[in-house]
CSV table of C-alpha atoms in Angstrom, one decimal:
chain,number,residue,atom,x,y,z
A,1,MET,CA,0.0,0.0,0.0
A,2,ARG,CA,3.0,2.3,-0.2
A,3,ASN,CA,4.4,4.3,-3.0
A,4,LEU,CA,1.0,4.8,-4.6
A,5,ASP,CA,0.8,7.1,-7.7
A,6,GLU,CA,-1.7,8.2,-10.2
A,7,ASP,CA,-1.5,4.9,-12.1
A,8,ASN,CA,-2.1,2.5,-9.3
A,9,ILE,CA,-4.0,4.3,-6.6
A,10,THR,CA,-7.4,3.3,-8.0
A,11,ARG,CA,-6.6,-0.4,-7.8
A,12,ALA,CA,-5.4,0.1,-4.2
A,13,VAL,CA,-8.6,1.8,-3.1
A,14,LEU,CA,-10.7,-0.9,-4.8
A,15,ALA,CA,-8.7,-3.6,-3.0
A,16,MET,CA,-9.8,-2.1,0.3
A,17,HIS,CA,-13.4,-3.0,-0.5
A,18,ALA,CA,-12.7,-6.7,-0.6
A,19,ARG,CA,-14.2,-7.3,2.9
A,20,ALA,CA,-17.4,-5.4,2.4
A,21,GLN,CA,-20.3,-7.3,3.9
A,22,SER,CA,-22.8,-5.9,1.5
A,23,VAL,CA,-22.4,-7.0,-2.1
A,24,ARG,CA,-24.5,-4.1,-3.3
A,25,LEU,CA,-22.5,-1.6,-1.3
A,26,LYS,CA,-19.3,-3.0,-2.7
A,27,GLN,CA,-20.7,-2.7,-6.2
A,28,VAL,CA,-21.9,0.9,-5.8
A,29,MET,CA,-18.7,2.1,-4.1
A,30,THR,CA,-16.4,0.3,-6.6
A,31,SER,CA,-18.1,2.0,-9.5
A,32,LEU,CA,-18.2,5.4,-7.7
A,33,VAL,CA,-14.5,5.3,-7.0
A,34,GLN,CA,-13.7,4.2,-10.6
A,35,HIS,CA,-15.8,7.1,-12.0
A,36,LEU,CA,-14.5,9.7,-9.6
A,37,HIS,CA,-10.9,8.8,-10.3
A,38,ALA,CA,-11.6,8.7,-14.0
A,39,PHE,CA,-13.2,12.2,-13.8
A,40,ALA,CA,-10.2,13.6,-12.0
A,41,ARG,CA,-7.8,12.1,-14.6
A,42,ASP,CA,-10.0,13.2,-17.5
A,43,VAL,CA,-10.1,16.9,-16.5
A,44,GLN,CA,-6.7,16.9,-14.9
A,45,LEU,CA,-8.3,18.2,-11.7
A,46,THR,CA,-6.1,20.7,-9.8
A,47,GLU,CA,-5.8,20.8,-6.1
A,48,ALA,CA,-7.3,24.3,-6.0
A,49,GLU,CA,-10.3,23.1,-8.1
A,50,TRP,CA,-10.9,20.1,-5.8
A,51,PHE,CA,-10.7,22.3,-2.7
A,52,GLU,CA,-13.3,24.6,-4.3
A,53,GLY,CA,-15.5,21.6,-5.0
A,54,ILE,CA,-15.3,20.5,-1.4
A,55,GLN,CA,-16.2,24.0,-0.2
A,56,PHE,CA,-19.1,24.0,-2.6
A,57,LEU,CA,-20.5,20.7,-1.1
A,58,THR,CA,-19.8,22.0,2.4
A,59,ASN,CA,-21.9,25.1,1.5
A,60,VAL,CA,-24.7,22.9,0.2
A,61,GLY,CA,-24.8,21.1,3.5
A,62,HIS,CA,-24.7,24.3,5.5
A,63,ILE,CA,-27.8,25.8,3.8
A,64,THR,CA,-29.8,22.5,3.9
A,65,THR,CA,-32.5,22.5,6.6
A,66,ASP,CA,-35.7,20.5,7.3
A,67,VAL,CA,-37.6,22.7,4.8
A,68,ARG,CA,-34.8,23.4,2.3
A,69,GLN,CA,-33.0,20.5,0.7
A,70,GLU,CA,-30.2,21.9,-1.3
A,71,PHE,CA,-28.8,18.5,-2.0
A,72,ILE,CA,-32.0,17.6,-3.8
A,73,LEU,CA,-31.8,20.8,-5.7
A,74,LEU,CA,-28.3,19.9,-6.7
A,75,SER,CA,-29.3,16.5,-7.8
A,76,ASP,CA,-32.3,17.9,-9.7
A,77,THR,CA,-30.3,20.5,-11.6
A,78,LEU,CA,-27.6,18.1,-12.6
A,79,GLY,CA,-30.3,15.8,-14.1
A,80,LEU,CA,-29.4,13.0,-11.7
A,81,SER,CA,-32.8,13.0,-10.0
A,82,MET,CA,-34.6,12.6,-13.3
A,83,LEU,CA,-32.2,9.9,-14.4
A,84,VAL,CA,-32.8,7.9,-11.3
A,85,THR,CA,-36.5,8.4,-11.7
A,86,ALA,CA,-36.4,7.1,-15.2
A,87,LEU,CA,-34.3,4.1,-14.3
A,88,ASN,CA,-36.6,3.1,-11.5
A,89,ASN,CA,-40.0,3.7,-13.2
A,90,LYS,CA,-40.0,1.7,-16.3
A,91,LYS,CA,-43.7,1.0,-17.1
A,92,PRO,CA,-46.0,0.1,-20.0
A,93,ARG,CA,-46.3,3.1,-22.2
A,94,GLU,CA,-50.0,3.6,-21.4
A,95,CYS,CA,-49.2,4.4,-17.8
A,96,THR,CA,-48.8,8.0,-16.6
A,97,GLU,CA,-45.1,8.8,-16.5
A,98,ALA,CA,-43.3,9.6,-13.3
A,99,THR,CA,-41.1,12.7,-12.8
A,100,VAL,CA,-39.0,14.2,-10.1
A,101,PHE,CA,-40.2,14.4,-6.5
A,102,GLY,CA,-38.9,17.8,-5.8
A,103,PRO,CA,-37.7,19.2,-2.5
A,104,PHE,CA,-41.0,20.6,-1.1
A,105,HIS,CA,-43.1,17.5,-0.3
A,106,VAL,CA,-44.4,17.5,3.3
A,107,GLU,CA,-45.5,14.4,5.2
A,108,GLY,CA,-48.8,14.6,6.9
A,109,SER,CA,-50.5,17.3,4.8
A,110,PRO,CA,-54.1,18.2,5.9
A,111,HIS,CA,-56.9,16.0,4.6
A,112,PHE,CA,-59.6,17.5,2.4
A,113,GLU,CA,-62.9,16.2,1.2
A,114,LEU,CA,-63.5,16.1,-2.5
A,115,GLY,CA,-64.5,19.5,-3.8
A,116,GLU,CA,-62.8,21.5,-1.1
A,117,ASP,CA,-60.3,24.3,-1.6
A,118,VAL,CA,-56.7,23.1,-0.8
A,119,SER,CA,-55.2,26.5,-1.5
A,120,GLU,CA,-56.3,27.8,1.9
A,121,GLY,CA,-56.4,31.4,0.7
A,122,VAL,CA,-53.0,31.7,-1.1
A,123,LEU,CA,-52.5,34.2,-3.9
A,124,GLY,CA,-53.5,33.0,-7.3
A,125,GLU,CA,-56.3,32.8,-9.8
A,126,PRO,CA,-59.0,30.2,-8.9
A,127,CYS,CA,-58.6,26.8,-10.6
A,128,PHE,CA,-60.9,23.8,-10.4
A,129,VAL,CA,-59.1,20.5,-10.9
A,130,LYS,CA,-60.8,17.2,-11.7
A,131,GLY,CA,-59.8,13.9,-13.1
A,132,CYS,CA,-59.9,10.1,-12.7
A,133,ILE,CA,-57.5,7.4,-11.6
A,134,VAL,CA,-57.6,4.1,-13.5
A,135,GLY,CA,-55.5,1.0,-14.1
A,136,LEU,CA,-54.1,-0.4,-17.3
A,137,ASP,CA,-57.4,-1.8,-18.4
A,138,ASP,CA,-59.3,1.4,-17.7
A,139,GLU,CA,-60.6,-0.1,-14.4
A,140,PRO,CA,-61.4,2.6,-11.9
A,141,VAL,CA,-59.1,2.7,-8.9
A,142,PRO,CA,-61.5,3.4,-6.0
A,143,ARG,CA,-60.5,5.5,-3.0
A,144,ALA,CA,-57.0,6.1,-4.3
A,145,GLU,CA,-55.1,8.6,-2.1
A,146,LEU,CA,-53.8,11.7,-3.8
A,147,GLN,CA,-51.3,14.0,-2.2
A,148,VAL,CA,-51.2,17.4,-4.1
A,149,TRP,CA,-48.9,20.4,-3.6
A,150,GLN,CA,-47.9,23.4,-5.5
A,151,ALA,CA,-46.4,26.9,-5.4
A,152,ASP,CA,-48.6,30.0,-5.1
A,153,ALA,CA,-48.8,32.9,-7.6
A,154,THR,CA,-45.6,34.3,-6.2
A,155,GLY,CA,-43.7,31.1,-6.9
A,156,MET,CA,-43.3,30.2,-3.3
A,157,TYR,CA,-44.3,26.9,-1.5
A,158,ASP,CA,-45.7,27.2,2.0
A,159,VAL,CA,-42.6,25.9,3.6
A,160,GLN,CA,-40.5,28.7,2.1
A,161,TYR,CA,-42.3,31.3,4.1
A,162,ASP,CA,-41.3,32.2,7.7
A,163,ALA,CA,-42.0,29.5,10.2
A,164,LEU,CA,-44.5,30.0,13.1
A,165,PRO,CA,-43.0,30.6,16.6
A,166,ASP,CA,-43.0,26.8,17.3
A,167,GLY,CA,-40.9,26.2,14.2
A,168,THR,CA,-43.8,24.7,12.1
A,169,HIS,CA,-45.3,26.1,8.9
A,170,GLU,CA,-49.0,26.7,8.1
A,171,HIS,CA,-50.0,24.4,5.2
A,172,HIS,CA,-51.3,26.1,2.1
A,173,ALA,CA,-51.7,24.9,-1.5
A,174,ARG,CA,-51.2,21.3,-0.4
A,175,GLY,CA,-53.4,18.5,0.9
A,176,THR,CA,-54.4,14.9,0.8
A,177,LEU,CA,-57.6,13.6,-0.7
A,178,ASN,CA,-59.2,10.3,-1.6
A,179,ALA,CA,-60.8,9.6,-5.0
A,180,ASP,CA,-64.4,8.3,-4.9
A,181,GLU,CA,-65.5,4.7,-5.6
A,182,ARG,CA,-65.3,5.4,-9.3
A,183,GLY,CA,-61.7,6.7,-9.1
A,184,GLN,CA,-62.8,10.2,-9.7
A,185,PHE,CA,-61.6,13.3,-7.9
A,186,HIS,CA,-62.1,17.1,-7.9
A,187,PHE,CA,-60.8,20.0,-5.8
A,188,ARG,CA,-60.2,23.7,-5.9
A,189,THR,CA,-56.9,25.4,-5.8
A,190,VAL,CA,-55.1,28.2,-7.7
A,191,ARG,CA,-53.7,28.2,-11.2
A,192,ALA,CA,-50.1,26.9,-11.3
A,193,GLU,CA,-47.5,29.4,-12.3
A,194,ALA,CA,-43.9,29.1,-13.4
A,195,TYR,CA,-41.4,29.8,-10.7
A,196,PRO,CA,-37.6,29.7,-10.0
A,197,ILE,CA,-36.2,27.1,-7.8
A,198,PRO,CA,-34.3,28.6,-4.8
A,199,HIS,CA,-31.3,30.2,-6.3
A,200,ASP,CA,-29.9,32.3,-3.5
A,201,GLY,CA,-27.5,29.5,-2.4
A,202,PRO,CA,-24.6,27.4,-3.9
A,203,VAL,CA,-26.8,25.7,-6.4
A,204,GLY,CA,-28.1,29.0,-7.7
A,205,ARG,CA,-24.5,30.3,-8.0
A,206,MET,CA,-23.6,27.2,-9.9
A,207,LEU,CA,-26.5,27.8,-12.4
A,208,GLU,CA,-25.5,31.4,-12.9
A,209,ALA,CA,-21.8,30.4,-13.5
A,210,LEU,CA,-23.0,27.9,-16.1
A,211,GLY,CA,-25.3,30.5,-17.8
A,212,ARG,CA,-28.4,28.6,-16.8
A,213,HIS,CA,-31.7,29.9,-15.5
A,214,PRO,CA,-33.4,28.6,-12.4
A,215,TRP,CA,-37.0,28.5,-13.7
A,216,ARG,CA,-39.5,25.6,-13.7
A,217,PRO,CA,-42.6,25.6,-15.9
A,218,ALA,CA,-46.0,25.8,-14.1
A,219,HIS,CA,-47.1,22.5,-12.7
A,220,LEU,CA,-49.1,20.8,-10.0
A,221,HIS,CA,-47.5,17.9,-8.0
A,222,PHE,CA,-49.3,14.6,-7.4
A,223,MET,CA,-48.4,11.5,-5.4
A,224,ILE,CA,-51.0,8.8,-5.9
A,225,THR,CA,-51.1,5.5,-3.9
A,226,ALA,CA,-53.6,2.7,-4.0
A,227,PRO,CA,-53.5,-1.0,-2.9
A,228,GLY,CA,-52.4,-3.3,-5.7
A,229,TYR,CA,-50.8,-0.5,-7.8
A,230,GLU,CA,-47.3,1.1,-7.9
A,231,ARG,CA,-47.1,4.5,-6.3
A,232,LEU,CA,-47.0,7.3,-8.8
A,233,ILE,CA,-45.1,10.5,-8.2
A,234,THR,CA,-45.6,13.0,-11.0
A,235,HIS,CA,-46.4,16.6,-12.1
A,236,VAL,CA,-49.1,17.9,-14.4
A,237,PHE,CA,-47.6,20.8,-16.5
A,238,ARG,CA,-49.5,23.8,-17.9
A,239,GLU,CA,-49.6,23.9,-21.7
A,240,GLY,CA,-48.0,26.9,-23.3
A,241,ASP,CA,-45.6,27.7,-20.5
A,242,LYS,CA,-42.4,29.2,-21.9
A,243,TYR,CA,-40.1,27.0,-19.7
A,244,LEU,CA,-41.5,23.6,-20.9
A,245,ASP,CA,-38.4,23.1,-23.0
A,246,SER,CA,-35.8,24.5,-20.6
A,247,ASP,CA,-37.0,23.1,-17.2
A,248,ALA,CA,-34.2,23.7,-14.7
A,249,VAL,CA,-34.6,20.2,-13.3
A,250,PHE,CA,-35.3,18.3,-16.6
A,251,GLY,CA,-38.7,17.0,-15.4
A,252,VAL,CA,-41.0,17.7,-18.3
A,253,ARG,CA,-42.7,14.9,-20.3
A,254,SER,CA,-45.0,15.6,-23.2
A,255,SER,CA,-47.6,13.2,-21.8
A,256,LEU,CA,-47.8,15.3,-18.6
A,257,ILE,CA,-48.7,18.5,-20.3
A,258,THR,CA,-52.3,19.6,-20.4
A,259,LYS,CA,-54.5,22.7,-20.8
A,260,TRP,CA,-55.6,25.0,-18.1
A,261,ILE,CA,-58.8,26.3,-19.7
A,262,GLU,CA,-59.7,29.9,-18.8
A,263,HIS,CA,-63.4,30.8,-18.1
A,264,PRO,CA,-65.0,34.2,-17.7
A,265,ALA,CA,-66.4,35.2,-14.3
A,266,GLY,CA,-69.6,33.4,-13.6
A,267,GLU,CA,-70.8,30.0,-12.5
A,268,THR,CA,-68.1,27.6,-11.4
A,269,PRO,CA,-67.9,23.8,-11.8
A,270,ASP,CA,-68.9,23.3,-8.2
A,271,GLY,CA,-72.1,25.3,-8.7
A,272,GLY,CA,-70.8,28.4,-7.0
A,273,HIS,CA,-70.0,31.8,-8.6
A,274,SER,CA,-66.7,33.5,-9.2
A,275,GLU,CA,-66.4,37.3,-9.5
A,276,THR,CA,-63.2,36.8,-11.5
A,277,ALA,CA,-62.0,34.7,-14.4
A,278,PHE,CA,-61.1,31.1,-13.3
A,279,TYR,CA,-59.5,28.0,-14.8
A,280,THR,CA,-60.2,24.3,-15.1
A,281,MET,CA,-57.9,21.4,-15.5
A,282,ASP,CA,-58.8,17.8,-16.2
A,283,PHE,CA,-56.3,14.9,-16.1
A,284,ARG,CA,-56.5,11.1,-16.3
A,285,PHE,CA,-53.9,9.1,-14.3
A,286,VAL,CA,-53.2,5.5,-15.3
A,287,LEU,CA,-51.5,3.4,-12.6
A,288,ASN,CA,-49.3,0.4,-13.1
A,289,PRO,CA,-50.4,-2.8,-11.2
A,290,LEU,CA,-47.9,-4.2,-8.8
A,291,ALA,CA,-45.8,-7.1,-9.9
A,292,VAL,CA,-46.7,-10.4,-8.1
A,293,GLN,CA,-43.9,-12.6,-6.7
A,294,GLY,CA,-41.3,-11.0,-9.0
A,295,GLU,CA,-43.4,-11.4,-12.1
A,296,LEU,CA,-44.2,-8.6,-14.5
A,297,PRO,CA,-47.6,-6.9,-14.1
A,298,VAL,CA,-50.3,-8.9,-16.0
A,299,ARG,CA,-53.1,-7.1,-17.8
A,300,ARG,CA,-56.4,-8.3,-16.6
A,301,LYS,CA,-58.7,-8.2,-19.6
A,302,ARG,CA,-57.8,-6.0,-22.5
A,303,ALA,CA,-55.1,-3.6,-23.6
A,304,SER,CA,-55.9,0.1,-23.4
A,305,ALA,CA,-54.4,2.4,-26.0
A,306,THR,CA,-55.0,5.5,-23.9
A,307,ARG,CA,-52.3,7.2,-21.9
A,308,ALA,CA,-52.4,10.4,-19.8
A,309,THR,CA,-52.6,13.5,-21.9
């Protein structure tokens, strides 16, 4: 183990992994070391550059909190989050596609009944969302759980605002609902708007140095779970947004883009009345059935040629 140089140090490090108890850990760390060492050789990394990189990662850690996950932002903006999502969500083409989780999901969001307003008074134009949840053969998925969350009209999520004295945050523009027995759902919120990811930290400075913008196209987050089906984490994007082809986190899929339809002031879909213009959005989610005992999902009756649009 002495007299190591640039030609033999990689082999020496890998030899130290021989006694790893976890085969998977050994595989992952072996590949990581090989790629990191190859990267350093490829760019002829200088000591000053490496120290700067260490300081960058240190700064990412320092700014990370329970409500701001800078490491997720880093992963997202490098395209790594979307790559991992794609690798782990291979499905029949008819299924609704998955996309990045994002850094602003909150466990235990408030529960709403169908038709209620999850926005809880945040800034934004009224929007009425409806849709259905089905399986591969168009079978309704009854009582599926939907967690929804979004930014308000200022581009901020609730957890980005100042905390309450006890350190918690009021929940706005997020909630948990259950579809009905026919797999249908509807709720009120505000129209999704484009917004920048947090860019006042090291990830933002990285984007600026690379000549990249921090903007995400307007979207609404969904996480859908139901017994017998794979969990779906996805967005629905607003058609016509100028950032659809330059999303800072590479999460856009054509199948996840839909129309937010504008309506003049007047009667709303829930039978109420709006003094201002409002929007409606309708989306159909197709879930993938869970594999049984390691087998691929089996379609029950017939193939459906419809996918989420």
